[in-house]
Coordinates of C-alpha atoms (C1' of nucleotides) in Angstrom, one line a residue:
Chain A
M14 CA 28.8 -242.3 53.8
P15 CA 25.8 -240.2 54.7
S16 CA 26.5 -236.6 55.6
T17 CA 26.6 -235.9 59.4
P18 CA 23.3 -234.6 60.7
Q19 CA 24.8 -231.7 62.6
A20 CA 26.3 -230.3 59.4
P21 CA 23.6 -230.3 56.7
A22 CA 24.6 -229.4 53.2
G23 CA 24.1 -225.7 52.7
K24 CA 21.6 -225.6 50.0
Q25 CA 20.1 -229.1 50.0
Q26 CA 17.8 -230.6 52.5
R27 CA 17.2 -228.8 55.8
T28 CA 13.8 -229.3 57.2
P29 CA 11.5 -232.1 56.0
R30 CA 9.2 -229.4 54.5
E31 CA 12.1 -228.0 52.5
R32 CA 12.9 -231.4 51.3
A33 CA 9.3 -232.0 50.2
R34 CA 9.3 -228.6 48.6
A35 CA 12.4 -229.3 46.6
Q36 CA 11.0 -232.7 45.6
T37 CA 7.8 -231.2 44.4
I38 CA 9.7 -228.6 42.3
A39 CA 11.7 -231.4 40.8
D40 CA 8.5 -233.3 40.1
I41 CA 7.1 -230.3 38.3
V42 CA 10.2 -229.9 36.2
E43 CA 10.1 -233.6 35.4
L44 CA 6.4 -233.4 34.4
G45 CA 7.0 -230.3 32.4
R46 CA 9.8 -232.0 30.6
K47 CA 7.5 -234.9 29.7
H48 CA 4.9 -232.4 28.5
L49 CA 7.4 -230.6 26.5
A50 CA 8.5 -233.8 24.8
E51 CA 5.0 -234.7 23.9
H52 CA 3.4 -231.5 22.9
G53 CA 6.1 -228.9 22.3
A54 CA 7.1 -225.8 24.1
A55 CA 4.3 -223.6 22.8
A56 CA 1.7 -226.0 24.2
L57 CA 3.3 -226.2 27.6
S58 CA 0.6 -225.4 30.2
L59 CA 0.7 -225.1 34.0
R60 CA -2.8 -226.6 34.2
A61 CA -1.6 -229.8 32.4
V62 CA 1.4 -230.1 34.7
A63 CA -0.9 -229.6 37.7
R64 CA -3.2 -232.4 36.4
D65 CA -0.3 -234.8 36.0
L66 CA 0.9 -233.8 39.4
G67 CA -2.5 -234.8 40.8
V68 CA -3.1 -231.3 42.2
V69 CA -5.4 -228.4 41.5
S70 CA -4.1 -225.9 39.0
S71 CA -3.7 -223.1 41.4
A72 CA -1.5 -225.2 43.7
V73 CA 1.5 -225.1 41.3
Y74 CA 1.7 -221.3 41.9
R75 CA 3.1 -222.2 45.3
Y76 CA 6.2 -223.4 43.4
V77 CA 6.5 -221.5 40.2
G78 CA 5.4 -218.0 39.8
S79 CA 4.1 -218.3 36.3
R80 CA 4.2 -220.3 33.1
D81 CA 7.2 -218.3 31.9
E82 CA 9.1 -219.2 35.0
L83 CA 8.4 -222.9 34.4
L84 CA 9.7 -222.4 30.9
T85 CA 12.8 -220.9 32.2
L86 CA 13.3 -223.8 34.6
L87 CA 12.9 -226.2 31.8
L88 CA 15.3 -224.3 29.6
V89 CA 18.0 -224.3 32.3
D90 CA 17.3 -227.9 33.0
A91 CA 17.7 -228.8 29.3
Y92 CA 20.8 -226.8 28.8
N93 CA 22.4 -228.5 31.8
D94 CA 21.3 -231.9 30.7
L95 CA 22.9 -231.3 27.3
G96 CA 25.9 -229.8 28.9
D97 CA 26.4 -232.8 31.2
A98 CA 26.1 -235.2 28.3
V99 CA 28.7 -233.3 26.3
D100 CA 31.0 -232.9 29.2
A101 CA 30.9 -236.6 30.0
A102 CA 31.5 -237.5 26.3
V103 CA 34.5 -235.1 26.1
E104 CA 35.9 -236.3 29.3
S105 CA 35.8 -239.9 28.2
V106 CA 38.6 -239.1 25.7
P107 CA 42.2 -238.5 26.6
A108 CA 42.8 -234.8 27.1
D109 CA 45.4 -234.5 24.4
D110 CA 43.3 -236.2 21.7
F111 CA 41.6 -233.0 20.6
K112 CA 40.2 -234.3 17.4
E113 CA 38.5 -237.2 19.1
R114 CA 37.3 -234.9 21.9
F115 CA 35.6 -232.8 19.3
A116 CA 34.1 -235.9 17.6
E117 CA 32.7 -237.0 20.9
L118 CA 31.3 -233.6 21.6
A119 CA 29.5 -233.6 18.3
R120 CA 28.2 -237.1 18.7
A121 CA 27.0 -236.3 22.2
V122 CA 25.1 -233.2 20.9
R123 CA 23.5 -235.3 18.1
A124 CA 22.6 -238.2 20.4
W125 CA 21.0 -235.9 23.0
A126 CA 19.1 -234.0 20.3
L127 CA 17.7 -237.3 18.8
R128 CA 16.9 -238.5 22.3
E129 CA 15.2 -235.3 23.3
P130 CA 13.9 -233.6 20.2
A131 CA 11.3 -231.4 21.9
R132 CA 13.8 -230.1 24.5
Y133 CA 16.4 -229.7 21.7
G134 CA 13.7 -227.7 19.8
L135 CA 13.2 -225.5 22.9
L136 CA 16.9 -224.7 23.0
F137 CA 17.7 -224.4 19.3
G138 CA 14.5 -224.1 17.5
S139 CA 12.3 -221.2 16.8
P140 CA 11.8 -218.9 19.8
V141 CA 8.7 -219.6 21.9
P142 CA 6.3 -216.8 21.0
G143 CA 5.8 -214.3 23.8
Y144 CA 8.6 -215.8 25.9
R145 CA 11.8 -214.1 26.6
A146 CA 14.5 -216.0 28.4
P147 CA 16.1 -214.1 31.3
A148 CA 19.7 -213.8 30.3
E149 CA 21.0 -213.9 33.9
R150 CA 19.7 -217.4 34.4
T151 CA 20.2 -219.0 31.0
T152 CA 23.5 -217.6 29.7
A153 CA 25.8 -219.7 31.9
P154 CA 24.1 -223.1 31.2
G155 CA 23.4 -222.0 27.6
T156 CA 27.1 -221.5 26.8
R157 CA 28.4 -224.8 28.1
V158 CA 28.7 -226.5 24.8
V159 CA 30.4 -223.7 23.0
T160 CA 32.7 -223.2 25.9
S161 CA 33.7 -226.8 25.8
L162 CA 34.3 -226.5 22.1
V163 CA 36.5 -223.5 22.5
Q164 CA 38.4 -225.2 25.2
I165 CA 39.2 -228.0 22.8
L166 CA 40.4 -225.6 20.2
D167 CA 42.4 -223.7 22.8
G168 CA 43.9 -227.0 24.1
A169 CA 45.0 -227.9 20.6
H170 CA 46.4 -224.5 20.0
R171 CA 48.4 -224.6 23.2
A172 CA 49.6 -228.1 22.5
G173 CA 50.8 -226.9 19.1
T174 CA 48.9 -229.5 17.3
H175 CA 46.5 -227.0 15.9
R176 CA 47.1 -226.5 12.2
A177 CA 46.8 -222.8 12.2
G178 CA 48.2 -220.1 9.9
T179 CA 48.1 -219.4 6.2
H180 CA 50.2 -222.4 5.2
R181 CA 47.7 -225.0 6.4
P182 CA 46.3 -227.0 3.5
G183 CA 42.7 -226.5 4.3
I184 CA 42.9 -222.7 4.0
S185 CA 42.8 -221.4 0.5
A186 CA 44.9 -218.6 -0.6
A187 CA 42.2 -216.0 -0.8
E188 CA 40.3 -216.6 2.5
P189 CA 42.6 -215.7 5.3
A190 CA 43.3 -212.4 3.7
A191 CA 39.6 -211.7 3.5
T192 CA 39.2 -212.6 7.2
A193 CA 42.0 -210.3 8.1
M194 CA 40.4 -207.5 6.2
L195 CA 37.2 -207.6 8.2
P196 CA 37.9 -205.3 11.1
A197 CA 34.7 -205.5 13.1
L198 CA 34.9 -209.2 13.0
A199 CA 38.4 -209.2 14.3
A200 CA 37.3 -206.9 17.1
D201 CA 34.5 -209.3 18.0
L202 CA 36.8 -212.3 18.0
G203 CA 39.3 -210.4 20.2
A204 CA 36.5 -209.8 22.7
I205 CA 35.6 -213.4 22.7
R206 CA 39.2 -214.4 23.1
R207 CA 39.5 -212.1 26.1
E208 CA 36.2 -213.2 27.5
L209 CA 37.0 -216.9 27.4
N210 CA 40.6 -216.3 28.2
V211 CA 41.9 -218.4 25.3
G212 CA 44.7 -217.8 22.7
V213 CA 43.2 -219.2 19.5
P214 CA 44.0 -216.9 16.6
D215 CA 41.4 -215.0 14.7
V216 CA 41.3 -217.3 11.7
L217 CA 40.7 -220.4 13.7
L218 CA 38.4 -218.8 16.1
A219 CA 36.2 -217.6 13.2
R220 CA 36.3 -221.1 11.8
G221 CA 35.5 -222.5 15.2
T222 CA 32.3 -220.3 15.2
L223 CA 31.4 -221.8 11.8
V224 CA 32.1 -225.3 13.0
W225 CA 29.9 -224.6 16.0
T226 CA 26.9 -223.4 14.0
S227 CA 27.5 -226.1 11.4
L228 CA 27.3 -228.8 14.0
F229 CA 24.0 -227.5 15.2
G230 CA 22.8 -226.9 11.7
A231 CA 23.4 -230.5 10.8
V232 CA 21.8 -231.8 13.9
S233 CA 18.8 -229.5 13.5
F234 CA 18.1 -230.6 10.0
E235 CA 18.1 -234.2 11.1
V236 CA 16.0 -233.6 14.3
F237 CA 13.6 -231.3 12.6
G238 CA 13.1 -233.5 9.6
Q239 CA 14.5 -231.1 7.0
Y240 CA 16.1 -233.8 5.0
G241 CA 13.4 -235.3 2.9
A242 CA 11.9 -238.5 4.2
G243 CA 14.1 -241.3 3.1
T244 CA 16.8 -239.1 1.6
F245 CA 19.4 -240.3 4.0
S246 CA 19.0 -243.9 5.0
A247 CA 22.2 -243.8 6.9
P248 CA 22.2 -240.5 8.9
D249 CA 24.9 -241.9 11.2
E250 CA 27.4 -242.2 8.3
L251 CA 26.4 -238.8 7.0
F252 CA 27.1 -237.3 10.4
E253 CA 30.4 -239.1 10.8
H254 CA 31.4 -237.6 7.5
H255 CA 30.4 -234.1 8.7
I256 CA 32.4 -234.6 11.9
A257 CA 35.5 -235.5 9.9
V258 CA 35.2 -232.5 7.7
L259 CA 34.4 -230.1 10.5
A260 CA 37.3 -231.4 12.6
D261 CA 39.5 -230.7 9.6
L262 CA 38.0 -227.3 9.2
A263 CA 38.6 -226.5 12.9
G264 CA 42.3 -227.4 12.4
L265 CA 42.1 -230.5 14.6
Chain B
M28 CA -1.0 -205.0 -22.8
P29 CA -4.0 -206.6 -21.2
S30 CA -4.8 -210.2 -22.1
T31 CA -7.6 -210.6 -24.7
P32 CA -11.0 -211.2 -23.2
Q33 CA -11.8 -214.1 -25.4
A34 CA -8.7 -216.0 -24.3
P35 CA -8.7 -215.9 -20.5
A36 CA -5.7 -217.4 -18.8
G37 CA -6.4 -221.0 -17.9
K38 CA -6.0 -221.0 -14.2
Q39 CA -6.3 -217.3 -13.4
Q40 CA -9.4 -215.2 -13.5
R41 CA -12.5 -216.6 -15.1
T42 CA -15.8 -215.3 -13.6
P43 CA -15.8 -212.3 -11.3
R44 CA -16.8 -214.6 -8.5
E45 CA -13.7 -216.7 -9.1
R46 CA -11.6 -213.7 -9.1
A47 CA -13.1 -212.5 -5.9
R48 CA -12.6 -215.9 -4.4
A49 CA -8.9 -216.0 -5.4
Q50 CA -8.5 -212.5 -4.0
T51 CA -10.0 -213.5 -0.7
I52 CA -7.8 -216.5 -0.4
A53 CA -4.8 -214.3 -1.2
D54 CA -6.0 -211.9 1.5
I55 CA -6.3 -214.8 4.0
V56 CA -2.7 -216.0 3.2
E57 CA -1.5 -212.4 3.5
L58 CA -3.2 -211.9 6.9
G59 CA -2.0 -215.3 8.0
R60 CA 1.5 -214.3 7.0
K61 CA 1.2 -211.1 9.2
H62 CA -0.1 -213.1 12.1
L63 CA 2.7 -215.6 11.8
A64 CA 5.2 -212.8 11.8
E65 CA 3.8 -211.3 14.9
H66 CA 2.9 -214.3 17.1
G67 CA 4.6 -217.3 15.7
A68 CA 3.3 -220.4 14.0
A69 CA 1.9 -222.2 17.1
A70 CA -0.3 -219.2 17.8
L71 CA -1.7 -218.9 14.3
S72 CA -5.5 -218.9 14.6
L73 CA -8.3 -219.0 12.0
R74 CA -10.4 -216.7 14.3
A75 CA -7.7 -214.1 14.4
V76 CA -7.4 -214.2 10.6
A77 CA -11.2 -213.9 10.3
R78 CA -11.2 -210.9 12.6
D79 CA -8.5 -209.1 10.6
L80 CA -10.4 -210.0 7.4
G81 CA -13.4 -208.3 8.9
V82 CA -15.5 -211.4 8.7
V83 CA -17.1 -213.8 11.1
S84 CA -14.9 -216.8 12.0
S85 CA -17.0 -219.4 10.3
A86 CA -16.8 -217.6 7.0
V87 CA -13.1 -218.5 6.4
Y88 CA -14.2 -222.1 6.2
R89 CA -15.5 -221.2 2.8
Y90 CA -11.9 -220.8 1.8
V91 CA -9.7 -223.0 3.8
G92 CA -10.9 -226.4 5.2
S93 CA -9.1 -226.1 8.6
R94 CA -6.3 -224.4 10.5
D95 CA -3.8 -227.0 9.3
E96 CA -4.7 -226.3 5.7
L97 CA -4.0 -222.6 6.3
L98 CA -0.6 -223.6 7.8
T99 CA 0.1 -225.6 4.7
L100 CA -0.8 -222.6 2.5
L101 CA 1.6 -220.4 4.5
L102 CA 4.3 -223.0 4.4
V103 CA 4.1 -223.3 0.7
D104 CA 3.9 -219.5 0.4
A105 CA 7.0 -219.1 2.5
Y106 CA 9.0 -221.7 0.7
N107 CA 8.2 -220.1 -2.6
D108 CA 8.9 -216.6 -1.4
L109 CA 12.3 -217.8 -0.2
G110 CA 12.8 -219.8 -3.4
D111 CA 12.0 -216.7 -5.5
A112 CA 14.4 -214.6 -3.5
V113 CA 17.2 -217.2 -3.9
D114 CA 16.6 -217.7 -7.6
A115 CA 16.6 -214.0 -8.3
A116 CA 19.9 -213.6 -6.3
V117 CA 21.5 -216.5 -8.1
E118 CA 20.4 -215.4 -11.5
S119 CA 21.8 -211.9 -10.9
V120 CA 25.3 -213.5 -11.2
P121 CA 26.9 -214.7 -14.5
A122 CA 26.2 -218.4 -14.9
D123 CA 29.8 -219.3 -14.9
D124 CA 30.7 -217.6 -11.7
F125 CA 29.8 -220.5 -9.5
K126 CA 31.5 -219.2 -6.4
E127 CA 29.7 -215.9 -6.5
R128 CA 26.4 -217.6 -7.3
F129 CA 26.8 -219.6 -4.2
A130 CA 27.7 -216.5 -2.2
E131 CA 24.6 -214.7 -3.5
L132 CA 22.5 -217.7 -2.7
A133 CA 23.7 -217.7 0.9
R134 CA 23.2 -214.0 1.2
A135 CA 19.7 -214.3 -0.1
V136 CA 18.8 -217.0 2.4
R137 CA 20.2 -214.9 5.3
A138 CA 18.6 -211.7 4.1
W139 CA 15.2 -213.4 3.7
A140 CA 15.5 -215.0 7.1
L141 CA 16.3 -211.8 8.8
R142 CA 13.5 -210.0 7.0
E143 CA 11.0 -212.8 7.8
P144 CA 12.1 -214.4 11.1
A145 CA 8.8 -216.0 11.9
R146 CA 8.3 -217.5 8.5
Y147 CA 11.9 -218.7 8.5
G148 CA 11.1 -220.2 11.9
L149 CA 8.1 -222.0 10.4
L150 CA 10.2 -223.5 7.7
F151 CA 13.4 -224.3 9.6
G152 CA 12.6 -224.1 13.3
S153 CA 11.1 -226.6 15.6
P154 CA 8.1 -228.4 14.0
V155 CA 4.7 -227.0 14.8
P156 CA 3.2 -229.3 17.5
G157 CA 0.4 -231.4 16.2
Y158 CA 0.9 -230.3 12.6
R159 CA 2.3 -232.6 9.9
A160 CA 3.1 -231.0 6.5
P161 CA 1.6 -232.9 3.6
A162 CA 4.7 -234.0 1.6
E163 CA 2.9 -233.9 -1.8
R164 CA 2.3 -230.2 -1.4
T165 CA 5.5 -229.0 0.4
T166 CA 8.2 -231.2 -1.1
A167 CA 8.6 -229.3 -4.4
P168 CA 8.7 -225.8 -3.0
G169 CA 10.7 -227.0 0.0
T170 CA 13.5 -228.3 -2.1
R171 CA 14.0 -225.2 -4.2
V172 CA 17.0 -223.8 -2.3
V173 CA 18.9 -227.1 -2.0
T174 CA 18.2 -227.8 -5.7
S175 CA 19.6 -224.5 -6.6
L176 CA 22.7 -225.2 -4.5
V177 CA 23.2 -228.6 -6.2
Q178 CA 22.8 -227.0 -9.6
I179 CA 25.6 -224.6 -8.8
L180 CA 27.8 -227.5 -7.7
D181 CA 26.9 -229.5 -10.7
G182 CA 27.6 -226.5 -13.0
A183 CA 31.0 -226.0 -11.5
H184 CA 31.7 -229.7 -11.9
R185 CA 30.6 -229.8 -15.5
A186 CA 32.7 -226.6 -16.2
G187 CA 35.7 -228.3 -14.7
T188 CA 36.3 -225.5 -12.2
H189 CA 35.2 -227.7 -9.4
R190 CA 38.2 -228.6 -7.3
A191 CA 37.3 -232.2 -6.8
G192 CA 39.3 -235.3 -6.0
T193 CA 41.8 -236.2 -3.4
H194 CA 44.4 -233.8 -4.5
R195 CA 42.4 -230.8 -3.7
P196 CA 44.1 -228.8 -1.0
G197 CA 41.0 -228.4 1.2
I198 CA 40.7 -232.2 1.6
S199 CA 43.0 -233.6 4.2
A200 CA 44.7 -237.0 3.7
A201 CA 42.5 -239.0 6.0
E202 CA 39.1 -237.8 5.1
P203 CA 38.3 -238.9 1.6
A204 CA 39.2 -242.5 2.4
A205 CA 36.8 -242.3 5.4
T206 CA 34.1 -241.1 3.1
A207 CA 34.7 -243.8 0.6
M208 CA 34.5 -246.3 3.4
L209 CA 31.0 -245.5 4.4
P210 CA 28.9 -247.7 2.0
A211 CA 25.4 -246.6 3.0
L212 CA 26.3 -243.0 2.7
A213 CA 27.7 -243.6 -0.8
A214 CA 24.4 -245.4 -1.7
D215 CA 22.4 -242.4 -0.5
L216 CA 24.5 -240.0 -2.4
G217 CA 24.2 -242.1 -5.5
A218 CA 20.4 -242.0 -5.2
I219 CA 20.5 -238.2 -4.8
R220 CA 22.7 -237.9 -7.8
R221 CA 20.3 -239.9 -9.9
E222 CA 17.3 -238.1 -8.5
L223 CA 18.7 -234.7 -9.3
N224 CA 20.3 -235.9 -12.5
V225 CA 23.7 -234.4 -11.6
G226 CA 27.3 -235.7 -11.8
V227 CA 28.9 -234.3 -8.7
P228 CA 31.1 -237.0 -7.2
D229 CA 30.4 -238.5 -3.7
V230 CA 33.1 -236.5 -1.8
L231 CA 31.8 -233.2 -3.0
L232 CA 28.2 -234.1 -2.8
A233 CA 28.7 -235.1 0.8
R234 CA 30.5 -231.8 1.4
G235 CA 27.7 -230.0 -0.4
T236 CA 25.2 -231.5 2.1
L237 CA 27.3 -230.2 4.9
V238 CA 27.6 -226.8 3.3
W239 CA 23.9 -226.7 2.9
T240 CA 23.1 -227.5 6.6
S241 CA 25.9 -225.3 7.7
L242 CA 24.5 -222.4 5.8
F243 CA 21.1 -222.8 7.6
G244 CA 22.8 -223.5 10.9
A245 CA 24.6 -220.1 10.7
V246 CA 21.4 -218.3 9.7
S247 CA 19.4 -220.0 12.3
F248 CA 21.8 -219.1 15.1
E249 CA 21.6 -215.5 14.0
V250 CA 17.8 -215.4 13.5
F251 CA 16.9 -217.3 16.6
G252 CA 19.3 -215.3 18.7
Q253 CA 21.7 -218.2 19.7
Y254 CA 24.7 -216.0 19.6
G255 CA 24.7 -214.2 23.0
A256 CA 23.4 -210.7 22.8
G257 CA 26.2 -208.4 21.7
T258 CA 28.7 -211.2 21.0
F259 CA 28.9 -210.4 17.4
S260 CA 28.5 -206.7 16.7
A261 CA 29.2 -207.3 13.0
P262 CA 27.2 -210.3 12.0
D263 CA 27.5 -209.3 8.3
E264 CA 31.2 -209.8 8.5
L265 CA 30.9 -213.0 10.3
F266 CA 28.6 -214.3 7.7
E267 CA 30.9 -213.2 4.8
H268 CA 33.6 -215.1 6.5
H269 CA 31.4 -218.2 6.6
I270 CA 30.5 -217.8 3.0
A271 CA 34.1 -217.8 2.0
V272 CA 35.0 -220.9 4.0
L273 CA 31.9 -222.7 2.9
A274 CA 32.5 -221.9 -0.8
D275 CA 36.0 -223.2 -0.3
L276 CA 34.6 -226.3 1.4
A277 CA 32.2 -226.9 -1.5
G278 CA 35.1 -226.8 -4.0
L279 CA 34.0 -223.5 -5.6
Chain C
dT30 C1' -34.8 -209.3 -22.0
dG31 C1' -37.1 -211.4 -18.2
dT32 C1' -38.0 -214.9 -15.1
dA33 C1' -36.9 -219.3 -12.1
dC34 C1' -33.6 -221.6 -10.0
dA35 C1' -29.0 -222.8 -8.3
dT36 C1' -24.9 -221.5 -6.3
dC37 C1' -22.2 -219.3 -3.2
dA38 C1' -20.4 -215.8 0.6
dG39 C1' -21.2 -214.5 4.8
dT40 C1' -24.0 -214.5 9.4
dG41 C1' -24.8 -215.5 14.1
dA42 C1' -25.4 -218.7 17.6
dA43 C1' -23.8 -222.5 19.7
dC44 C1' -20.8 -226.9 21.0
dG45 C1' -17.1 -228.0 24.2
dC46 C1' -12.7 -227.2 25.1
dG47 C1' -8.4 -225.4 27.5
dC48 C1' -5.8 -221.7 29.2
dG49 C1' -3.3 -218.3 33.1
dT50 C1' -4.1 -216.3 37.1
dT51 C1' -6.4 -214.5 41.5
dC52 C1' -8.5 -215.2 45.9
dA53 C1' -10.6 -216.5 50.2
dC54 C1' -10.5 -220.7 52.5
dT55 C1' -9.2 -225.2 55.2
dG56 C1' -6.0 -228.1 57.5
dA57 C1' -1.8 -229.8 58.3
dT58 C1' 2.9 -229.1 59.7
dG59 C1' 6.2 -226.6 62.0
dT60 C1' 8.1 -223.1 65.7
dA61 C1' 8.4 -220.3 70.1
dC62 C1' 7.6 -220.1 74.6
Chain D
dT4 C1' 6.2 -231.7 77.5
dG5 C1' 2.4 -228.9 76.2
dT6 C1' 0.1 -225.1 74.4
dA7 C1' -0.6 -220.9 71.1
dC8 C1' 0.5 -219.2 67.1
dA9 C1' 2.6 -218.8 62.5
dT10 C1' 3.7 -220.8 58.3
dC11 C1' 2.7 -223.2 54.4
dA12 C1' 0.4 -226.7 50.9
dG13 C1' -3.4 -227.5 48.7
dT14 C1' -8.6 -226.6 47.6
dG15 C1' -12.4 -225.0 44.9
dA16 C1' -14.6 -221.5 42.7
dA17 C1' -14.4 -217.9 39.7
dC18 C1' -12.5 -214.1 36.3
dG19 C1' -12.2 -213.4 31.3
dC20 C1' -10.2 -215.1 27.6
dG21 C1' -9.4 -217.5 23.0
dC22 C1' -9.7 -221.4 20.3
dG23 C1' -11.6 -224.9 16.1
dT24 C1' -15.5 -226.3 14.2
dT25 C1' -20.5 -227.2 13.0
dC26 C1' -24.9 -225.7 11.4
dA27 C1' -29.2 -223.7 9.9
dC28 C1' -30.0 -219.3 8.0
dT29 C1' -30.2 -215.0 4.8
dG30 C1' -29.2 -212.5 0.7
dA31 C1' -26.6 -211.6 -3.1
dT32 C1' -24.7 -213.1 -7.4
dG33 C1' -24.7 -216.0 -11.2
dT34 C1' -26.9 -219.3 -14.9
dA35 C1' -30.4 -221.6 -17.9
dC36 C1' -34.2 -221.2 -20.4

DNA sequence: TGTACATCAGTGAACGCGCGTTCACTGATGTAC
DNA sequence: TGTACATCAGTGAACGCGCGTTCACTGATGTAC
């Protein structure tokens, strides 16, 4: 059912001009995405986008204020694309199967990264020289994956299936004590717990952080080609192994 | 004691001209390093290096064939710098204290990365667009850290302190079976074991791979600013926690 | 020791290229009366 | 419904910049006899 004409959606199309404008911006982002994929973030140029758009270079300044703003648009676009892929993957698993939800989250991150290596590099690779992402626009989309991960951990914790505490097999005798002894870390974890409104205890929140960075470490090595050529002929199997170990580590 | 003049070192200084040449190349690498640190790999330019060297731009072509060759020199230089730092850190610990050797390796990687973020980014960040590292020159220096890590694991295994096998607390019931069931992964691990001439069993070699990528994942997140600003006020403590968990995971 | 020649470092100009951004402008599309 | 004006998209030229790489050249430093 099309929306009634007398009640246009607040932010979407209003006048034909605004629709055209929104379409052009979308085209610019799309072309920027393509350019990013082919030449990398540092080589992204407004002039090249203008060329592909079939328009003189100065014309794009009607739509984006500067090259940096285009980069920001692409950054947000990429974060949301990844976030959507992860959300869809997580949602495809029953809400109480936390272990499998985590596995699907990890697989979705890897699949997206392999599909979109340049965009992944923009998000998780070396910072683009001379560019500083505006936190107020990138923080929310940039934290979607880790938020989803923490939700899974929190869900498991609330459901009581989370293997927490010092008696859990995966935690050696020495380690929880060490964690408990690090006061600033405990304070940071407490702040995170409050910020995200979750109840995961320190030990597992700290492990969750490690699981999070480990996931991206494994994906980055594969996407950026850090494994020697031909070292792993079966990267899928290696990653499945990693998922199993990390899920165990996260107490799932 | 200076070396005797009639027995000059084979590869080092021979004629004054060769010494001057070697010095200039070293200066170029040094300046390239500085440029890398300030502007990132993608912005590295022969002209800028020439300017800093106080020489006309075409003059540097007497020393390096192209911009890509300079990048390769810097890549090798950075890999070796990191490798030296890691080796020194590992060697500073008694040879039979494998756990502490691993901890020092990890700390050395992190310290080097925080000290040299741009060079770290060159090695472990997004690939430089348009540049392909020549494997014959970068493989050996590029594998120093992982080789050192595997040596530690192998040492622990040979010494019998490695907590290997299915009865080890850190390995959950389901996981080793899963690992054993992945045939291509087992083949890859076997090839690695033969290549590096070590005896670490599959389960722990696979975990070692995860520990390796996890280490760099954690370092990359910190160096590249993936943790939100101010999320971790005590990154040292977070990293120490990670070291403890990863050492446990690696069976150390 | 002295001369003749070869080697090499560095010069300076030039090639063709692409970049971000500004600015005055032309026309087409919308809006107000 | 028709006209007058405002808004906006897109043009084209220009600014100053930096880049990699080539090439014929000048001098200085080395080598052979």
